[in-house]
């Protein structure tokens, strides 16, 4: 079934972004370069990426009853996302991510806070949202048992699922068997395969579901045992935070539109590339119009040259 409705279940964080030219050693203080608070969280980022591309997005998540929570829900609503199912938690704070930007790369510490209140029971209450979507997209910044419950419900109703296994952790075989697509980066893929105790046949089956994002080296998929490499679009990166989230939101959108997997990955690759040209995870995510403009610009090139 094709259609344009995506349900995203995942984290909503405020990103506290510090740019610095020096990383402090233990016990040392250094002066940073700049500081910004920017809406983030893998779930929310993916929701914004898809919504800006014109997709009807429902977000299921949780925030605290605090100023970050209020700002973040307002922001998601302004992006056109259905935020009715976002829980306001009284006894925990909104999730935050401390992000250090240093030498063109980032390191992140997430404190999940309210995100941990997305329990399997909460998921169960939103079965109708899952049923009414064409794709369910999940990540791993909420409790694993809740991700599992969401995928179970989607599977029960024949809804396609994408699992973005970030941040990576050991995953149950049952979950990996249920999902339709898994979108690790290279590092996550290595840990994912190292942690699974499966037969060669099971591992081969899992590989065929994998869409591996490799940053500036492109995307790797597997088809009937063959590797297909999709090259990346070369851009000047300002901040790579949320590049994977842009890719996932765009991938879900493209699959909803009925694109075949290879073409969907090429589209998501373009969206991911545009997103890294600005500071912040959501700040750089392109609208449909911006992607169309970009396509016009690269139209004279063959995909294989991109
Ligand atoms: O993927 C990037 C995101 O990871 C950031 O926005 C941060 O909130 C963490 O969840």
CSV table of C-alpha atoms and ligand atoms in Angstrom, one decimal:
chain,number,residue,atom,x,y,z
A,1,UNK,CA,0.0,0.0,0.0
A,2,UNK,CA,1.3,3.5,-0.8
A,3,UNK,CA,0.2,6.6,0.9
A,4,UNK,CA,1.7,9.5,2.8
A,5,UNK,CA,1.2,8.9,6.5
A,6,UNK,CA,4.0,8.1,8.8
A,7,UNK,CA,3.9,7.4,12.6
A,8,UNK,CA,7.2,8.1,14.3
A,9,UNK,CA,7.7,6.9,17.9
A,10,UNK,CA,10.8,8.2,19.6
A,11,UNK,CA,12.7,10.8,21.5
A,12,UNK,CA,12.2,14.5,21.8
A,13,UNK,CA,15.2,16.4,23.1
A,14,UNK,CA,16.6,19.9,23.5
A,15,UNK,CA,20.1,19.9,22.0
A,16,UNK,CA,22.6,22.0,23.9
A,17,UNK,CA,25.2,22.6,21.3
A,18,UNK,CA,28.6,23.9,22.1
A,19,UNK,CA,31.2,24.6,19.4
A,20,UNK,CA,34.8,24.5,20.5
A,21,UNK,CA,38.3,24.3,19.1
A,22,UNK,CA,39.5,22.5,22.3
A,23,UNK,CA,38.2,19.6,24.2
A,24,UNK,CA,38.9,19.9,28.0
A,25,UNK,CA,40.9,17.2,29.7
A,26,UNK,CA,39.5,15.8,33.0
A,27,UNK,CA,39.7,18.7,35.6
A,28,UNK,CA,40.4,21.3,32.9
A,29,UNK,CA,38.3,24.3,31.8
A,30,UNK,CA,38.6,25.6,28.2
A,31,UNK,CA,36.8,28.5,26.5
A,32,UNK,CA,34.3,27.4,23.8
A,33,UNK,CA,33.4,29.2,20.6
A,34,UNK,CA,29.6,29.4,20.6
A,35,UNK,CA,26.5,27.9,22.2
A,36,UNK,CA,22.9,27.2,20.9
A,37,UNK,CA,19.8,25.5,22.1
A,38,UNK,CA,18.3,23.7,19.1
A,39,UNK,CA,15.3,21.2,18.9
A,40,UNK,CA,16.5,17.7,18.6
A,41,UNK,CA,16.0,14.1,19.6
A,42,UNK,CA,16.2,11.3,16.9
A,43,UNK,CA,12.5,10.8,16.9
A,44,UNK,CA,11.6,14.5,16.6
A,45,UNK,CA,14.4,15.1,14.0
A,46,UNK,CA,13.0,12.3,11.8
A,47,UNK,CA,9.5,13.7,12.2
A,48,UNK,CA,10.6,17.1,11.1
A,49,UNK,CA,12.6,15.7,8.1
A,50,UNK,CA,9.5,13.9,6.9
A,51,UNK,CA,7.0,16.7,7.6
A,52,UNK,CA,9.1,19.2,5.7
A,53,UNK,CA,9.0,16.9,2.7
A,54,UNK,CA,5.2,17.1,2.7
A,55,UNK,CA,4.4,13.9,4.7
A,56,UNK,CA,1.5,13.6,7.1
A,57,UNK,CA,3.4,12.8,10.3
A,58,UNK,CA,2.1,11.7,13.7
A,59,UNK,CA,4.7,11.8,16.5
A,60,UNK,CA,4.4,9.7,19.6
A,61,UNK,CA,6.8,10.7,22.4
A,62,UNK,CA,7.1,12.4,25.8
A,63,UNK,CA,8.3,15.7,27.2
A,64,UNK,CA,8.5,17.0,30.8
A,65,UNK,CA,6.3,19.7,32.2
A,66,UNK,CA,9.0,22.4,31.7
A,67,UNK,CA,10.0,25.1,29.4
A,68,UNK,CA,12.0,22.9,27.0
A,69,UNK,CA,9.0,20.6,26.7
A,70,UNK,CA,6.7,23.4,25.9
A,71,UNK,CA,9.0,24.9,23.3
A,72,UNK,CA,9.6,21.6,21.6
A,73,UNK,CA,6.0,20.6,21.3
A,74,UNK,CA,5.1,24.1,20.0
A,75,UNK,CA,7.9,23.8,17.5
A,76,UNK,CA,6.8,20.3,16.3
A,77,UNK,CA,3.2,21.6,15.9
A,78,UNK,CA,4.4,24.6,13.9
A,79,UNK,CA,6.2,22.1,11.6
A,80,UNK,CA,2.8,20.6,10.8
A,81,UNK,CA,3.3,17.5,12.8
A,82,UNK,CA,0.4,15.9,14.7
A,83,UNK,CA,1.5,16.3,18.4
A,84,UNK,CA,-1.7,15.1,20.1
A,85,UNK,CA,0.0,11.9,21.2
A,86,UNK,CA,2.9,13.6,22.9
A,87,UNK,CA,2.7,12.8,26.6
A,88,UNK,CA,3.5,15.5,29.2
A,89,UNK,CA,5.2,13.9,32.1
A,90,UNK,CA,5.0,15.6,35.5
A,91,UNK,CA,7.8,13.9,37.4
A,92,UNK,CA,10.7,14.0,34.9
A,93,UNK,CA,12.4,16.6,32.8
A,94,UNK,CA,12.4,16.9,29.0
A,95,UNK,CA,15.2,14.9,27.4
A,96,UNK,CA,18.4,16.9,26.6
A,97,UNK,CA,21.5,16.2,24.5
A,98,UNK,CA,24.8,17.8,25.3
A,99,UNK,CA,26.5,18.1,21.9
A,100,UNK,CA,30.1,19.1,21.4
A,101,UNK,CA,31.0,20.2,17.9
A,102,UNK,CA,34.7,19.9,17.4
A,103,UNK,CA,36.8,19.7,14.3
A,104,UNK,CA,33.9,19.1,12.0
A,105,UNK,CA,32.5,16.2,14.1
A,106,UNK,CA,30.3,15.8,17.1
A,107,UNK,CA,30.1,13.9,20.3
A,108,UNK,CA,26.7,13.6,22.1
A,109,UNK,CA,25.5,12.7,25.6
A,110,UNK,CA,21.8,12.2,25.9
A,111,UNK,CA,19.9,12.3,29.1
A,112,UNK,CA,16.5,10.7,28.1
A,113,UNK,CA,14.4,12.1,31.0
A,114,UNK,CA,10.7,12.0,29.9
A,115,UNK,CA,11.6,9.9,26.9
A,116,UNK,CA,11.8,6.9,29.2
A,117,UNK,CA,8.1,7.3,30.0
A,118,UNK,CA,7.2,5.9,26.6
A,119,UNK,CA,6.3,2.5,28.0
A,120,UNK,CA,4.8,-0.4,26.1
A,121,UNK,CA,1.5,0.5,27.8
A,122,UNK,CA,1.7,4.0,26.3
A,123,UNK,CA,2.4,2.5,22.9
A,124,UNK,CA,-0.6,0.2,23.3
A,125,UNK,CA,-2.9,3.2,23.8
A,126,UNK,CA,-1.9,4.5,20.3
A,127,UNK,CA,-2.5,1.4,18.3
A,128,UNK,CA,-5.0,3.3,16.2
A,129,UNK,CA,-2.3,5.8,15.1
A,130,UNK,CA,0.0,2.9,14.0
A,131,UNK,CA,-2.9,1.2,12.1
A,132,UNK,CA,-3.7,4.4,10.3
A,133,UNK,CA,-0.2,4.9,8.9
A,134,UNK,CA,1.7,3.6,5.9
A,135,UNK,CA,5.0,3.3,7.7
A,136,UNK,CA,6.1,3.2,11.3
A,137,UNK,CA,9.6,4.6,12.0
A,138,UNK,CA,11.4,4.0,15.3
A,139,UNK,CA,14.8,4.5,16.8
A,140,UNK,CA,16.4,3.5,20.2
A,141,UNK,CA,16.2,6.5,22.4
A,142,UNK,CA,13.1,5.2,24.2
A,143,UNK,CA,12.9,1.9,26.1
A,144,UNK,CA,13.6,-1.1,23.9
A,145,UNK,CA,10.5,-3.0,25.1
A,146,UNK,CA,8.4,-0.1,23.8
A,147,UNK,CA,10.1,-0.2,20.4
A,148,UNK,CA,9.4,-3.9,20.4
A,149,UNK,CA,5.7,-3.4,21.3
A,150,UNK,CA,5.3,-0.8,18.5
A,151,UNK,CA,6.8,-3.0,15.9
A,152,UNK,CA,4.7,-5.9,17.1
A,153,UNK,CA,1.5,-3.9,16.6
A,154,UNK,CA,2.6,-2.6,13.2
A,155,UNK,CA,3.4,-6.2,12.1
A,156,UNK,CA,0.0,-7.4,13.4
A,157,UNK,CA,-1.7,-4.8,11.1
A,158,UNK,CA,0.7,-5.3,8.1
A,159,UNK,CA,2.2,-1.8,8.4
A,160,UNK,CA,5.8,-1.5,7.1
A,161,UNK,CA,8.4,-0.6,9.7
A,162,UNK,CA,11.8,1.0,9.7
A,163,UNK,CA,14.1,0.6,12.7
A,164,UNK,CA,17.0,3.1,13.0
A,165,UNK,CA,19.2,1.3,15.5
A,166,UNK,CA,20.6,4.4,17.1
A,167,UNK,CA,22.1,4.6,19.7
A,168,UNK,CA,23.0,1.0,19.1
A,169,UNK,CA,22.5,-1.7,21.7
A,170,UNK,CA,22.1,-5.5,21.7
A,171,UNK,CA,18.8,-6.2,20.0
A,172,UNK,CA,16.6,-9.3,20.3
A,173,UNK,CA,16.4,-11.5,17.2
A,174,UNK,CA,12.6,-11.4,17.3
A,175,UNK,CA,12.6,-7.6,16.8
A,176,UNK,CA,15.0,-7.8,13.9
A,177,UNK,CA,13.0,-10.5,12.3
A,178,UNK,CA,9.8,-8.4,12.5
A,179,UNK,CA,11.1,-5.1,11.1
A,180,UNK,CA,11.1,-4.5,7.3
A,181,UNK,CA,14.2,-2.2,7.2
A,182,UNK,CA,17.1,-1.6,9.5
A,183,UNK,CA,19.1,1.6,9.0
A,184,UNK,CA,22.4,1.5,10.9
A,185,UNK,CA,25.5,3.5,10.2
A,186,UNK,CA,28.7,1.6,9.6
A,187,UNK,CA,29.7,1.5,13.2
A,188,UNK,CA,26.2,0.5,14.3
A,189,UNK,CA,26.1,-2.2,11.6
A,190,UNK,CA,29.3,-3.8,12.9
A,191,UNK,CA,28.1,-3.9,16.5
A,192,UNK,CA,24.7,-5.1,15.4
A,193,UNK,CA,26.1,-8.1,13.6
A,194,UNK,CA,28.7,-8.8,16.3
A,195,UNK,CA,26.0,-9.0,18.9
A,196,UNK,CA,23.7,-11.4,17.2
A,197,UNK,CA,23.9,-15.1,17.8
A,198,UNK,CA,22.3,-16.2,14.5
A,199,UNK,CA,22.8,-18.9,11.8
A,200,UNK,CA,24.4,-17.8,8.5
A,201,UNK,CA,21.0,-17.9,7.0
A,202,UNK,CA,19.5,-15.6,9.6
A,203,UNK,CA,22.4,-13.1,9.3
A,204,UNK,CA,22.0,-13.1,5.5
A,205,UNK,CA,18.3,-12.4,5.9
A,206,UNK,CA,19.1,-9.5,8.2
A,207,UNK,CA,21.7,-8.1,5.8
A,208,UNK,CA,19.0,-7.9,3.1
A,209,UNK,CA,17.0,-5.6,5.4
A,210,UNK,CA,19.9,-3.3,6.1
A,211,UNK,CA,20.4,0.1,4.6
A,212,UNK,CA,23.8,1.2,5.8
A,213,UNK,CA,24.5,4.9,5.9
A,214,UNK,CA,28.2,5.7,5.5
A,215,UNK,CA,28.3,9.5,5.7
A,216,UNK,CA,30.3,11.0,2.9
A,217,UNK,CA,30.9,7.5,1.5
A,218,UNK,CA,27.3,7.0,0.6
A,219,UNK,CA,24.8,4.2,1.3
A,220,UNK,CA,25.1,0.5,1.1
A,221,UNK,CA,22.2,-1.9,0.5
A,222,UNK,CA,22.1,-5.7,-0.2
A,223,UNK,CA,20.0,-7.2,-2.9
A,224,UNK,CA,19.9,-11.0,-3.4
A,225,UNK,CA,23.3,-11.3,-1.8
A,226,UNK,CA,24.8,-8.5,-4.0
A,227,UNK,CA,26.1,-5.3,-2.5
A,228,UNK,CA,24.8,-2.1,-4.1
A,229,UNK,CA,26.7,1.1,-3.2
A,230,UNK,CA,24.9,4.4,-3.6
A,231,UNK,CA,27.4,7.2,-3.7
A,232,UNK,CA,26.9,10.3,-1.6
A,233,UNK,CA,26.4,13.9,-2.8
A,234,UNK,CA,29.5,15.9,-2.0
A,235,UNK,CA,28.7,19.1,-0.1
A,236,UNK,CA,30.5,21.3,2.3
A,237,UNK,CA,29.4,20.0,5.7
A,238,UNK,CA,28.9,22.5,8.5
A,239,UNK,CA,27.4,20.2,11.1
A,240,UNK,CA,26.6,16.5,10.6
A,241,UNK,CA,24.4,16.2,13.6
A,242,UNK,CA,21.1,14.7,12.5
A,243,UNK,CA,22.3,13.6,9.0
A,244,UNK,CA,21.1,10.1,9.7
A,245,UNK,CA,17.8,11.4,11.0
A,246,UNK,CA,17.3,13.4,7.8
A,247,UNK,CA,18.1,10.3,5.8
A,248,UNK,CA,15.5,8.2,7.8
A,249,UNK,CA,12.7,10.7,7.6
A,250,UNK,CA,13.3,11.1,3.9
A,251,UNK,CA,13.6,7.3,3.4
A,252,UNK,CA,10.2,6.8,5.1
A,253,UNK,CA,8.7,9.5,2.9
A,254,UNK,CA,10.1,8.0,-0.3
A,255,UNK,CA,8.9,4.5,0.6
A,256,UNK,CA,5.4,6.0,1.3
A,257,UNK,CA,5.5,7.5,-2.1
A,258,UNK,CA,6.0,4.1,-3.6
A,259,UNK,CA,9.6,4.4,-4.6
A,260,UNK,CA,11.7,1.3,-4.9
A,261,UNK,CA,14.3,0.9,-2.3
A,262,UNK,CA,17.3,1.9,-4.4
A,263,UNK,CA,15.6,5.1,-5.6
A,264,UNK,CA,14.3,5.8,-2.1
A,265,UNK,CA,17.9,5.7,-0.8
A,266,UNK,CA,19.1,8.0,-3.5
A,267,UNK,CA,16.4,10.5,-2.6
A,268,UNK,CA,17.2,10.2,1.2
A,269,UNK,CA,20.9,10.6,0.3
A,270,UNK,CA,20.2,14.0,-1.3
A,271,UNK,CA,18.1,15.1,1.7
A,272,UNK,CA,20.8,14.0,4.2
A,273,UNK,CA,23.4,15.9,2.2
A,274,UNK,CA,21.5,19.1,2.2
A,275,UNK,CA,20.8,18.8,5.9
A,276,UNK,CA,24.5,18.9,6.9
A,277,UNK,CA,25.1,22.3,5.2
A,278,UNK,CA,23.7,24.2,8.3
A,279,UNK,CA,24.3,24.1,12.0
A,280,UNK,CA,21.9,22.0,14.1
A,281,UNK,CA,20.0,18.8,13.5
A,282,UNK,CA,16.6,20.2,12.4
A,283,UNK,CA,17.8,23.6,11.3
A,284,UNK,CA,19.3,22.3,8.1
A,285,UNK,CA,16.5,19.9,7.1
A,286,UNK,CA,15.3,20.8,3.7
A,287,UNK,CA,11.7,21.4,2.6
A,288,UNK,CA,10.3,19.7,-0.5
A,289,UNK,CA,10.8,22.8,-2.5
A,290,UNK,CA,14.5,23.0,-1.5
A,291,UNK,CA,15.0,19.4,-2.5
A,292,UNK,CA,13.4,20.1,-5.9
A,293,UNK,CA,15.7,23.1,-6.4
A,294,UNK,CA,18.6,20.9,-5.5
A,295,UNK,CA,17.5,18.3,-8.0
A,296,UNK,CA,17.2,20.9,-10.7
A,297,UNK,CA,20.8,21.9,-9.9
A,298,UNK,CA,22.2,18.4,-10.1
A,299,UNK,CA,19.9,17.3,-12.9
A,300,UNK,CA,22.6,17.5,-15.6
A,301,UNK,CA,24.5,14.8,-13.7
A,302,UNK,CA,23.8,11.1,-13.9
A,303,UNK,CA,23.0,9.5,-10.5
A,304,UNK,CA,26.1,7.4,-10.8
A,305,UNK,CA,28.1,10.6,-10.8
A,306,UNK,CA,26.5,12.1,-7.7
B,1,LIG,O1,20.8,12.1,15.8
B,1,LIG,C1,21.0,13.4,16.4
B,1,LIG,C2,20.3,13.5,17.7
B,1,LIG,O2,20.8,12.6,18.6
B,1,LIG,C3,20.4,14.9,18.4
B,1,LIG,O3,19.4,15.8,17.9
B,1,LIG,C4,20.3,14.5,19.8
B,1,LIG,O4,19.2,15.0,20.5
B,1,LIG,C5,20.4,13.0,19.9
B,1,LIG,O5,19.2,12.5,20.1
